[in-house]
Coordinates of C-alpha atoms and ligand atoms in Angstrom, one line a residue:
X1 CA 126.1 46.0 133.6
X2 CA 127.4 47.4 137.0
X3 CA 124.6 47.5 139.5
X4 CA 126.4 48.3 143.0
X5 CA 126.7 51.9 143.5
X6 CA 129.9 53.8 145.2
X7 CA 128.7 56.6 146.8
X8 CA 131.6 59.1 147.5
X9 CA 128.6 61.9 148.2
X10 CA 125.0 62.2 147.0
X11 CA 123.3 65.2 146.5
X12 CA 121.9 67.0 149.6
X13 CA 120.1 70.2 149.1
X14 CA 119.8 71.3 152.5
X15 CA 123.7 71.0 152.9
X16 CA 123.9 72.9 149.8
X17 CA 121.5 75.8 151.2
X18 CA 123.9 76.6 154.1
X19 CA 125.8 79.9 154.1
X20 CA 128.6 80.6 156.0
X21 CA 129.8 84.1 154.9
X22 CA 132.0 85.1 157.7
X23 CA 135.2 85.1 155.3
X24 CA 135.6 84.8 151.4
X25 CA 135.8 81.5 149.4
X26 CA 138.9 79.8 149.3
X27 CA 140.9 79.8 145.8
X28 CA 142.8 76.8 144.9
X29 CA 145.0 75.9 141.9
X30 CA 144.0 73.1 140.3
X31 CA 146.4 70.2 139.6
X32 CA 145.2 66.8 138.1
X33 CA 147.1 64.3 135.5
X34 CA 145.6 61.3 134.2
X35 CA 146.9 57.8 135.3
X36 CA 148.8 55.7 132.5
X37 CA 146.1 53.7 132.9
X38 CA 143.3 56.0 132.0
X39 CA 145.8 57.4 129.2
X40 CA 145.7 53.7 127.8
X41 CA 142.1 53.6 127.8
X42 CA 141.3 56.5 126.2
X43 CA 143.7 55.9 123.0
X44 CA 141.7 55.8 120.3
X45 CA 138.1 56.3 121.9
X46 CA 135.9 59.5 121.5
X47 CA 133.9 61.1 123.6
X48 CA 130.8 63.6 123.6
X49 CA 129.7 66.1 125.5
X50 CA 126.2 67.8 125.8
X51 CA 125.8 70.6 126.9
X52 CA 122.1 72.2 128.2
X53 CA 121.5 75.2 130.2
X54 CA 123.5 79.2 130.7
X55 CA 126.4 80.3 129.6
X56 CA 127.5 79.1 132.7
X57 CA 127.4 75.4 132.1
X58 CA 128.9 76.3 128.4
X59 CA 132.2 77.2 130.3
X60 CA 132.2 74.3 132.4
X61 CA 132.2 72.5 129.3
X62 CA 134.5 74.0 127.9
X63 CA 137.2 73.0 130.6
X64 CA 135.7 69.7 130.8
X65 CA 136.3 69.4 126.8
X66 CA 140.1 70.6 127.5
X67 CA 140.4 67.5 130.0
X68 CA 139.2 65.1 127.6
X69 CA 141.3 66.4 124.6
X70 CA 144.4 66.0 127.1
X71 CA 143.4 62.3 127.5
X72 CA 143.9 62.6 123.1
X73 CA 140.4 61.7 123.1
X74 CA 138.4 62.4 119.8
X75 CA 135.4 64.7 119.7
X76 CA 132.6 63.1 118.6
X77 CA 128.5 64.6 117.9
X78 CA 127.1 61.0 117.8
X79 CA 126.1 60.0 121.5
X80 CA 125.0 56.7 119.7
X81 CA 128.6 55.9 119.2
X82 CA 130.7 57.6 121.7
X83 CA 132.8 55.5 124.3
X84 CA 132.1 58.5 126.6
X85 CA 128.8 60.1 127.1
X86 CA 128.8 63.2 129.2
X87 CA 126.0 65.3 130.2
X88 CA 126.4 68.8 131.2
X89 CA 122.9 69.2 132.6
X90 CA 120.3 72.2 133.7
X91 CA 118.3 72.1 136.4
X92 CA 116.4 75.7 136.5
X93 CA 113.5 73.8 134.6
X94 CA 110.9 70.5 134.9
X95 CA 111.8 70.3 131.4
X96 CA 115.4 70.5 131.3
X97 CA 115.4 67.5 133.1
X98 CA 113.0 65.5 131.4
X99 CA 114.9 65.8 128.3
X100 CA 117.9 64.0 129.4
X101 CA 115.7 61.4 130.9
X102 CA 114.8 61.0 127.1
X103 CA 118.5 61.1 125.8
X104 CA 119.4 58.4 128.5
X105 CA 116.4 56.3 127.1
X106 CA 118.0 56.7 124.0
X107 CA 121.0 55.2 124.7
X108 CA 119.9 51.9 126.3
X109 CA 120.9 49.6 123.6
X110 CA 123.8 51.2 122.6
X111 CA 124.8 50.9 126.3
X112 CA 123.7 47.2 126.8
X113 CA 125.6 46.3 123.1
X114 CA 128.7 47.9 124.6
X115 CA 129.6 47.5 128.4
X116 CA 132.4 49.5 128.3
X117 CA 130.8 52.5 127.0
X118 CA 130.8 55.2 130.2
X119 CA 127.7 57.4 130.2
X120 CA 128.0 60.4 132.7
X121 CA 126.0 63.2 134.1
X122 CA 127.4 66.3 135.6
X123 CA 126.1 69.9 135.7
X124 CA 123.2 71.5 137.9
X125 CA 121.2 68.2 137.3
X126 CA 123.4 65.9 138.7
X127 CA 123.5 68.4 142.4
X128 CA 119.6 67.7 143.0
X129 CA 118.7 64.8 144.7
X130 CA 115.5 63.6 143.8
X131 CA 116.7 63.4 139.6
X132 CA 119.8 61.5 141.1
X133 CA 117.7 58.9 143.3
X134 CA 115.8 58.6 139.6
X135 CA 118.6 58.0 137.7
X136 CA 120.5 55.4 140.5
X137 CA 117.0 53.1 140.2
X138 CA 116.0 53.3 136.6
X139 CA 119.2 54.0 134.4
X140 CA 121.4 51.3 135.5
X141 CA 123.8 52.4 132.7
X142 CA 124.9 55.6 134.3
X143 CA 128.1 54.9 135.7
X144 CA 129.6 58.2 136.7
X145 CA 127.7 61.5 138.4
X146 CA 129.6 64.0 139.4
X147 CA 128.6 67.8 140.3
X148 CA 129.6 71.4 140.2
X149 CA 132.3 71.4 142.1
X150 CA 134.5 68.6 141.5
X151 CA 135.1 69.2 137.8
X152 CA 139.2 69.1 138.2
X153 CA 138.6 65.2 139.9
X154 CA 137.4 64.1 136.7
X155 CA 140.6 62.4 135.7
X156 CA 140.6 60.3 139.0
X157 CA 136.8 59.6 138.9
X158 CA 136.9 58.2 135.2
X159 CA 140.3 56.3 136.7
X160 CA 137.6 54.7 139.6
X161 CA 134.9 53.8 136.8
X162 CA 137.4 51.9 134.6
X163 CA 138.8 50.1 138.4
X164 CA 135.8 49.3 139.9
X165 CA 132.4 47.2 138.9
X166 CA 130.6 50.1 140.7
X167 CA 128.8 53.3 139.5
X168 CA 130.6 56.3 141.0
X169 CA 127.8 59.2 142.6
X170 CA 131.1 61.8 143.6
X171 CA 128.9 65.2 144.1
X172 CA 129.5 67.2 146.9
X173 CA 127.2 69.7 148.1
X174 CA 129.2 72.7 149.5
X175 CA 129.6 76.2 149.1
X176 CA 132.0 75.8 146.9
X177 CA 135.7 77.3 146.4
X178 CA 136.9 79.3 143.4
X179 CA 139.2 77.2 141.2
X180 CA 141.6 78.6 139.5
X181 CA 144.1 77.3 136.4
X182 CA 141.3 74.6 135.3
X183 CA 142.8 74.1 131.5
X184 CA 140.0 75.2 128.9
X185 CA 139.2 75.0 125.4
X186 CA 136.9 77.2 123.8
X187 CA 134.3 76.8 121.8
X188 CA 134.4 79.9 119.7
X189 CA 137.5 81.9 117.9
X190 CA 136.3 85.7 118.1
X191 CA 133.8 85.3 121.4
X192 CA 134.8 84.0 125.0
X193 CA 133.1 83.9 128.4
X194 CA 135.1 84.8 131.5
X195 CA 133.4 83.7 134.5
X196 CA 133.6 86.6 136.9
X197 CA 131.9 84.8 140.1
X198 CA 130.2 81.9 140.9
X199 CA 126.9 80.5 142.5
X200 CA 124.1 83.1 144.4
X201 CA 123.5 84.2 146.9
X202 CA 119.9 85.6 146.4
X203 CA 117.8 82.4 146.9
X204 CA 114.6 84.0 144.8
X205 CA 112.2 81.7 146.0
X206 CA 112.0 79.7 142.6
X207 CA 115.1 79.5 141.9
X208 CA 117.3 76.1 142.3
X209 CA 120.5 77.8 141.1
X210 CA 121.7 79.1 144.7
X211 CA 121.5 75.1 145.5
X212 CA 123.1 73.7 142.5
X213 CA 126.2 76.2 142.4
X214 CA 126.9 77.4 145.9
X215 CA 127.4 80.5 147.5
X216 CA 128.8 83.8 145.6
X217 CA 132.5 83.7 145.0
X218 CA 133.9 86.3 143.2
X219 CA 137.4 86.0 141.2
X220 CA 139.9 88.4 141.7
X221 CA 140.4 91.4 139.5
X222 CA 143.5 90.9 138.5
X223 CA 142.7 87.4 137.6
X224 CA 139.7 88.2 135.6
X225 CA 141.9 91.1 133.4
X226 CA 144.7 88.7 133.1
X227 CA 142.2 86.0 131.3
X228 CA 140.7 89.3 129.0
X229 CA 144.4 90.1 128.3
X230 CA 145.2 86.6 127.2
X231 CA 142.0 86.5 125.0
X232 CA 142.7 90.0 123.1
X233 CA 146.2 88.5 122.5
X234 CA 144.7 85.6 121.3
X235 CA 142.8 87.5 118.5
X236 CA 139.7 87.0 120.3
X237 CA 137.4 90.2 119.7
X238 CA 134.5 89.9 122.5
X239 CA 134.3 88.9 126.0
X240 CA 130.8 88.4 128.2
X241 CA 131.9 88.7 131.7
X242 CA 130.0 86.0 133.4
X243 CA 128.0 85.6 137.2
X244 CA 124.6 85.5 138.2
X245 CA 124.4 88.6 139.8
X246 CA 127.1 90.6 138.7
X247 CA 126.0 93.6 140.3
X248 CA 126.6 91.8 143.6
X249 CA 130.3 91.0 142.0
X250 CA 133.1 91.4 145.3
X251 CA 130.2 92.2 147.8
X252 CA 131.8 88.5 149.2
X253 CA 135.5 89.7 149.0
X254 CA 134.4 92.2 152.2
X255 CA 137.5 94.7 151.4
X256 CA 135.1 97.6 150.4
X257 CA 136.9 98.1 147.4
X258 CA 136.1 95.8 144.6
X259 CA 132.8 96.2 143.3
X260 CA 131.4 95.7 139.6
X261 CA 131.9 99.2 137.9
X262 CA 135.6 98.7 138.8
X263 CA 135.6 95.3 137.3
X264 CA 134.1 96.2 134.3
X265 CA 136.1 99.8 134.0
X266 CA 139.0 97.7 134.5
X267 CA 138.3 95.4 131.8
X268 CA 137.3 98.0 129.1
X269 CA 141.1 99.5 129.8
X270 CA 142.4 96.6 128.4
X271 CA 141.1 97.6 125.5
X272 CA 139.3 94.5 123.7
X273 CA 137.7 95.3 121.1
X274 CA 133.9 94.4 123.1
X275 CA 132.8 93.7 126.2
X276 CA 129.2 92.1 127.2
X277 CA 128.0 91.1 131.0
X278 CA 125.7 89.3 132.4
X279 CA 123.2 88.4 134.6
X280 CA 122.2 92.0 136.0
X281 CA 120.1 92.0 139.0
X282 CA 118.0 95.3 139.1
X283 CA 118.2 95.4 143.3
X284 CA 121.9 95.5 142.9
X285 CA 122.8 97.5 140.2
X286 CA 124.4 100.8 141.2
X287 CA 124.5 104.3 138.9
X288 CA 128.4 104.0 138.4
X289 CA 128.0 101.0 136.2
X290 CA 125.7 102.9 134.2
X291 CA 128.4 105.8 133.9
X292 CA 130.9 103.2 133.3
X293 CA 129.0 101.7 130.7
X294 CA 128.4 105.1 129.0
X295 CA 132.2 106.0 129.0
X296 CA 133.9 103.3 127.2
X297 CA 133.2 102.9 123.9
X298 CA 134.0 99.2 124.1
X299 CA 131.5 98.1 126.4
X300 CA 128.4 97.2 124.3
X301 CA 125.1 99.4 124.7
X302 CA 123.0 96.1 125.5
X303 CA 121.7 95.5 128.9
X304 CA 120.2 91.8 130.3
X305 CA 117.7 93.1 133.4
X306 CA 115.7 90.2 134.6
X307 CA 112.4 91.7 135.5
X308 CA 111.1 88.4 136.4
X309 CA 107.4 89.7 137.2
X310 CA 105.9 93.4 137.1
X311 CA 103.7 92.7 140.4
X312 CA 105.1 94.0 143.5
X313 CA 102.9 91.0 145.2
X314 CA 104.8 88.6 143.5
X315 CA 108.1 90.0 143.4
X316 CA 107.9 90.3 147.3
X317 CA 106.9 86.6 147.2
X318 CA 109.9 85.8 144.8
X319 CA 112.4 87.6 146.9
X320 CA 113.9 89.7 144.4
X321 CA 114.3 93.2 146.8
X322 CA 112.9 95.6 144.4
X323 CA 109.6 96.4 143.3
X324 CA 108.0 97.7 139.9
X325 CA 108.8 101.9 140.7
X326 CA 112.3 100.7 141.7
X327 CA 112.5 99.0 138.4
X328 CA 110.9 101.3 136.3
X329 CA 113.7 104.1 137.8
X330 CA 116.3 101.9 136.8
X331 CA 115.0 101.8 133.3
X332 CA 114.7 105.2 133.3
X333 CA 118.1 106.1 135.1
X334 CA 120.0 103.5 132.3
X335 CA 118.5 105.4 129.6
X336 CA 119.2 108.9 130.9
X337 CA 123.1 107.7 130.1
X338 CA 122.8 105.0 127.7
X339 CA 119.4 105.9 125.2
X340 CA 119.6 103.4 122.3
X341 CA 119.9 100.9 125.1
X342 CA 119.2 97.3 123.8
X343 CA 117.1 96.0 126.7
X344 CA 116.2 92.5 127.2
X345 CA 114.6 90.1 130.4
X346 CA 113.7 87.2 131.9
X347 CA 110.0 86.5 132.3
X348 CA 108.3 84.2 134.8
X349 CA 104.5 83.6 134.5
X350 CA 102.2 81.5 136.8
X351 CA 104.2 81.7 139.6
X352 CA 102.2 80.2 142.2
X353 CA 99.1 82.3 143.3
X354 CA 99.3 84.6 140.3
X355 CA 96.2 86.4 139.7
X356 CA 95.2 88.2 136.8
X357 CA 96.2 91.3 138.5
X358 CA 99.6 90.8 138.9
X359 CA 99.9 89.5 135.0
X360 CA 98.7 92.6 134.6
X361 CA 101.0 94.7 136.1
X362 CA 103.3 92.4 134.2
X363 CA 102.3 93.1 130.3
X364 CA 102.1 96.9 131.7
X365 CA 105.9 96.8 132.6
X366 CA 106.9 95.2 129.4
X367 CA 104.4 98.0 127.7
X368 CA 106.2 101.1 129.6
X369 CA 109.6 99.7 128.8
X370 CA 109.4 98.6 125.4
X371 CA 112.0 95.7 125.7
X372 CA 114.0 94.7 122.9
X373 CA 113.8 90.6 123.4
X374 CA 112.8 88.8 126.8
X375 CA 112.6 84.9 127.3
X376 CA 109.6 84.2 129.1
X377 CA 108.9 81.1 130.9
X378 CA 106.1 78.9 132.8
X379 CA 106.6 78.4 136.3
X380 CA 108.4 75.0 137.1
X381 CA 108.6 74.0 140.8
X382 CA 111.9 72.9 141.9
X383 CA 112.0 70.3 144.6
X384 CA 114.5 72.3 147.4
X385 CA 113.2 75.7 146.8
X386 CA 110.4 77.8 149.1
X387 CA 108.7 78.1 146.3
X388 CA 107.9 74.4 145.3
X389 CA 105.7 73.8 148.2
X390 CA 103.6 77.1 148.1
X391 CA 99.9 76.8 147.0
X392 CA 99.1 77.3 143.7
X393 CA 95.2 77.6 142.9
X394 CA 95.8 78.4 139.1
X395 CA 94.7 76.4 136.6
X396 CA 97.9 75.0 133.5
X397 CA 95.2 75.9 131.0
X398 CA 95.0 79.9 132.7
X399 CA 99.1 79.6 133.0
X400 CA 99.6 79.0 129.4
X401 CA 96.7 81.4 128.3
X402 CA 98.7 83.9 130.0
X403 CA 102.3 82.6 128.3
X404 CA 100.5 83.1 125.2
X405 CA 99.6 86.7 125.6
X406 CA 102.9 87.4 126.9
X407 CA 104.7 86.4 124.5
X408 CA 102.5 87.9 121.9
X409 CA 102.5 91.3 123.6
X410 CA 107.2 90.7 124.0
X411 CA 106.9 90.1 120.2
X412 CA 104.9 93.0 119.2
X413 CA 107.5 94.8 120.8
X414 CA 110.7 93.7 119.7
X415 CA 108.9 93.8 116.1
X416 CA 108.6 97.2 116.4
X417 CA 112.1 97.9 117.7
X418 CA 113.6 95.8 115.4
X419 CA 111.9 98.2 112.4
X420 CA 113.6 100.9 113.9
X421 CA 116.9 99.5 113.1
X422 CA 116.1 100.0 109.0
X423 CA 118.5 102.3 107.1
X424 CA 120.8 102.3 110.3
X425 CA 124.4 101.6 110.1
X426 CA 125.8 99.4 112.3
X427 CA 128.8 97.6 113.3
X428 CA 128.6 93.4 113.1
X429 CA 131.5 90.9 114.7
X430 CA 130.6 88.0 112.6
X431 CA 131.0 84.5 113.8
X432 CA 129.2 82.5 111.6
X433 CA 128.0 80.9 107.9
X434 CA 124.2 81.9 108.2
X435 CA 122.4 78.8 109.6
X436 CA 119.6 78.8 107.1
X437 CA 122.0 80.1 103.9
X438 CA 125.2 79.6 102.9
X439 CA 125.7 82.1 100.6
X440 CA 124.8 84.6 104.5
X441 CA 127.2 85.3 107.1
X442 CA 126.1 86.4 110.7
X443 CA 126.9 88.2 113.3
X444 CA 126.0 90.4 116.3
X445 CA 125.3 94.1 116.1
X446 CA 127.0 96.1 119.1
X447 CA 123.2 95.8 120.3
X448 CA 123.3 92.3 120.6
X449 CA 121.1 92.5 117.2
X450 CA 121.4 89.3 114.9
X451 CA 122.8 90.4 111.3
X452 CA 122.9 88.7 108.4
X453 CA 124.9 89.9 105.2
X454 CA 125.6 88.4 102.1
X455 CA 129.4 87.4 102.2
X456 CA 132.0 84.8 101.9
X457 CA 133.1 83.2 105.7
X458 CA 136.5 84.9 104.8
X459 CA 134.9 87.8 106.9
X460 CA 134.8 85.6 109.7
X461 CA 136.0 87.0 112.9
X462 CA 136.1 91.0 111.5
X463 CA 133.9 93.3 112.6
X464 CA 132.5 95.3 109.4
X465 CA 130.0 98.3 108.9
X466 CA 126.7 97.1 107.9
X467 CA 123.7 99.0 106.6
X468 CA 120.4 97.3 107.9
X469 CA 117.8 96.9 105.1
X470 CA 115.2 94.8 106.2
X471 CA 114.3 93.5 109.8
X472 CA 112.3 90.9 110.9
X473 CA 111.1 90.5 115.0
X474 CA 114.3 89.2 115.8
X475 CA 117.1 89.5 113.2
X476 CA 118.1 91.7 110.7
X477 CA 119.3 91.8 107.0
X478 CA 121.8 94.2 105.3
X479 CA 124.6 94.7 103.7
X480 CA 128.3 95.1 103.6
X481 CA 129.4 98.9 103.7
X482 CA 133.4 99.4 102.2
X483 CA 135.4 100.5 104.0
Ligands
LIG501 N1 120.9 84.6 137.7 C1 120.1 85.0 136.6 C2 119.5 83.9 135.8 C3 119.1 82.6 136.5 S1 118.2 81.4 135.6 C4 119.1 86.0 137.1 O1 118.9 86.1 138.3 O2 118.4 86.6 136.3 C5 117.6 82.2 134.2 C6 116.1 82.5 134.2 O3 115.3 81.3 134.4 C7 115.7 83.3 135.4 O4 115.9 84.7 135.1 C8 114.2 83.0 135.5 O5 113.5 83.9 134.7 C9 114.1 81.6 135.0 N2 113.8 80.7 136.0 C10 114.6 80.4 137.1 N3 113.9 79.5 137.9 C11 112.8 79.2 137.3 C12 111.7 78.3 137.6 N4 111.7 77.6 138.7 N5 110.6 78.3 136.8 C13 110.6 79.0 135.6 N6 111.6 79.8 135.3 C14 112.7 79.9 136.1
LIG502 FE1 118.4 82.3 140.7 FE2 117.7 84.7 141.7 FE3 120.2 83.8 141.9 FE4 119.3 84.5 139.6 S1 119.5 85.9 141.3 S2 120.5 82.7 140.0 S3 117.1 83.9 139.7 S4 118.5 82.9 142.9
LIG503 FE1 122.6 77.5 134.4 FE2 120.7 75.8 134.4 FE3 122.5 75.6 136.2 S1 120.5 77.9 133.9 S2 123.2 77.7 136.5 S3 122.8 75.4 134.0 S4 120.4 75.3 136.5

C-alpha cells in the first residue's frame, strides 16, 4: 500500500474564491497522448467510472470515458473488480459526499487483495479541502485525486501513479480556462449535452459550486454551433445547452454582443430537431430569450427556474438578486409568450434562520405558480461558503417537518398538472426500454414529460405522436398514434 503522498496541489478554497475579471478566460486546445508505458498497462484491464452529481459532471465523464477507451481500456459496472476505480464526485450536498465515503469503504479488501488496482477521485469532491484531508488520513488506498480542471493531464497523472510509490493529490484551485478539443464519448445516441459555459460567478451564499468550478467562462458561439452541427449530423435528435447560469452566458466575453438569446437563436437555426437549456437564473433572465423561445418551434416549451426560496428575507440572505414580485413577473412575463410552459425548480428549505414565515411565503410561491416538478432539498452547510458559518436556531426535526409539507404541497401540484395532460397528443423522442417493463418504451414529451408507450425498442431514437391516456404525478402512459 503506498502511504507517502505527492502533493502537486491540494485543494484551497480561498484560492478558488478569487476573481480576477479584468479580461476573459483563456481557451486552450488540449493535446495529451498516453506514454507506451501507460498503453502497456492498460492492455487488457478495465476500468469504471461513477458518476454523481449535474449534468455537468455527466459531461466530464464522458470525456474522461473517451480517454480511457483511447488507452483500449474495457468498460466495466463492477467497482469490485475494476483495475481502475474513478470517481466523478458532487459536492453541492453533506450527502453526496458521504456516499462515496461508503463506496471507498467498500472497496477496502478488494484494494488490499490487489495493489495494483488504482482507485481515483475527481469531480467537485475532490476541489474541497476538508473531504480531501479525510480521504489522505483514512483511505490509504486512494492513489490518484485530481480536480476540475486538469481533466486533459489524466494520461500523465495515471503515468505518475504507475512510476511512483506515492499517491498523486494534482488539483489545482484556479479560475479556470476554457478547454477546448477534449475527445468525448457520449453516453446516449439521440440526446447530448453541450456545455455552453463553465463555473459561477454568483456565489449564492450556500452554494459551493462557484469554488469547485471556477469563475464563468463562456464558449464561443461559433464553437458551441459547430458541436450542435456535428451532433445533428450525427443523427443525434436533442441537445441541452449546458451552464449554470445561462442567462449570464457571454456577460464574461465583455464585447457587448454575445449574450444568451443569440446563443440559443443561433442554435435553433441549425435546425436540430430539439433544443433544451439549463440552469436559468431568474435575476438574469432577459425578455428576448422568452421571444426567442416562443419563435422556434425547436426549442422545447420547458423551462428550469430555480426559485430556491419564496421569502424575500432569505433570498436577500442567499444572494440570489431578485425577490418573490421579481419572480412572480417573470412567471408571468414567460407565460404571456410561452402558456403551456412546463415549469420546474429547485427548492432549498431550512436554510439557516428560516422561520415559519419565510416557508410560508415559500409553499405560497409554489401555490401561485403551479410548478410542474421541483427538487426540493434540506439545507447542507458547505465548509468554504458564507453560509456554513451563519447561525442557525432551527431545530432538524422542524427542517424536515417542513421538507415534508413541501414536498407534499410540489406533488399535489404536479399531480394535478400531470392530469391535465389526459387525452392530449403529444410528441415523444424515445430513448429507452421502460425501466420497470419490457414490453414499454420511454421517452420525453416536448414538455420534458416522461412517456411510456407500449412498443418494440425498434422505435428507439424517433420521435412519434403519442396520445396520453393515463397519468400519474410524474409520468404518463399512452399510446402510439400512426402516422
Ligand atoms: N446553478 C444552478 C444549480 C446549482 S446546484 C442554479 O443556480 O440553479 C443545484 C441545486 O442544488 C441548487 O439549485 C440548489 O437548490 C441546491 N443546492 C445548492 N447548494 C445547496 C446546499 N448547500 N444545500 C442544499 N441544497 C443546495
Ligand atoms: Fe450555485 Fe448560485 Fe451559481 Fe447556481 S447560481 S451554481 S446556486 S452559486
Ligand atoms: Fe454539479 Fe455537484 Fe459539482 S451539482 S457542479 S457536480 S457540486
Amino acid at each position: 500500500m503506498k502511504n507517502k503522498s505527492e502533493i502537486i496541489a491540494f485543494p484551497d478554497l480561498k484560492q478558488a474564491g478569487r476573481r480576477d475579471l479584468k479580461a476573459p478566460a483563456p481557451t486552450r486546445v488540449a493535446s495529451s497522448s498516453p506514454s507506451q508505458k501507460l498503453l502497456a498497462w492498460a492492455k487488457g484491464k478495465s476500468y469504471c467510472l461513477q458518476t454523481s452529481g449535474c449534468q455537468a459532471n455527466v459531461r466530464d465523464s464522458e470525456i474522461l470515458s473517451a480517454y480511457l477507451e483511447n488507452l483500449k481500456m474495457r468498460k466495466e459496472e463492477d467497482p469490485l473488480i475494476s483495475d481502475l476505480v474513478l470517481f466523478n464526485t458532487c459536492a453541492v450536498r453533506e450527502n453526496a459526499e458521504v456516499k462515496i465515503y461508503g463506496e471507498l469503504g467498500r472497496l477496502k479488501k478488494s484494494a488490499e487483495d490487489n495493489p495494483e488496482k488504482i482507485i481515483g477521485i475527481c469531480g467537485c469532491m475532490a476541489q474541497e479541502e476538508k473531504p480531501m484531508r479525510f480521504i489522505k488520513d483514512n483511505f490509504p488506498y486512494v492513489k490518484l485525486v485530481f480536480g476540475i480542471h486538469n481533466l486533459d493531464s489524466i494520461y500523465t497523472l495515471l503515468d505518475a501513479c504507475l512510476t511512483d510509490e506515492k499517491r498523486i493529490f494534482d488539483v489545482p484551485s484556479k479560475q479556470g480556462e476554457i478547454v477546448e478539443g477534449m475527445p468525448s464519448l457520449r453516453f446516449d445516441k439521440y440526446k447530448a449535452f453541450v456545455n455552453i459555459m463553465y463555473g459561477c460567478d454568483n456565489f449564492c451564499t450556500y452554494c459551493i459550486v462557484p469554488y469547485t468550478r471556477g469563475r464563468q467562462r463562456s464558449r464561443k458561439i461559433e464553437d458551441v454551433v459547430a458541436e450542435v452541427n456535428c451532433l445533428k449530423a450525427e443523427g443525434y435528435k436533442e441537445v441541452t445547452l449546458l451552464g449554470q447560469n445561462v442567462n449570464a452566458y457571454g456577460f464574461d466575453l465583455k464585447d457587448g454582443v454575445t449574450s444568451f438569446s443569440n446563443l440559443l437563436e443561433a442554435v435553433a437555426k441549425t435546425g436540430i430537431d430539439r433544443v433544451r437549456f439549463m440552469t436559468s437564473h431568474p435575476a438574469y433572465f432577459t425578455e428576448d430569450v422568452f421571444k426567442v423561445m416562443a419563435s422556434y418551434p425547436n426549442i422545447m416549451p420547458a423551462l428550469h427556474l430555480p426559485l430556491q426560496s419564496g421569502s424575500d428575507k432569505v433570498l436577500k440572505r442567499m444572494n440570489r438578486h431578485y425577490d418573490q414580485t421579481k419572480y412572480l413577473a417573470l412567471v408571468k412575463l414567460l407565460r404571456s409568450y410561452i402558456p403551456d410552459i412546463y415549469l420546474s425548480t429547485d427548492i432549498i428549505v431550512g436554510f439557516p434562520n428560516e422561520t415559519e414565515e419565510d416557508f410560508e411565503e415559500t409553499l405560497k410561491v409554489c401555490r401561485e405558480v403551479g410548478y410542474d416538478n421541483a427538487f426540493t432539498f434540506i439545507y447542507s452547510p458547505r465548509d468554504g461558503t458564507p453560509a456554513a458559518i451563519f447561525p442557525d436556531g432551527v431545530s432538524k426535526e422542524e427542517k424536515s417537518k417542513r421538507f415534508m409539507a413541501l414536498k407534499d404541497e410540489i406533488d399535489k401540484e404536479a399531480t394535478a398538472a400531470a392530469l391535465k395532460e389526459v387525452g392530449k397528443t403529444v410528441e415523444v423522442l424515445f430513448d429507452s426500454v421502460s425501466k420497470k417493463n419490457d414490453e414499454m418504451i420511454s421517452g420525453y414529451s416536448r414538455h420534458n414529460r416522461l412517456v411510456h408507450v407500449k412498443s418494440d425498442s425498434s422505435l428507439i431514437g424517433q420521435i412519434r405522436k403519442v396520445k396520453i391516456l393515463e397519468s400519474h404525478t410524474y409520468s404518463l402512459i399512452g399510446e402510439l398514434l400512426d402516422e
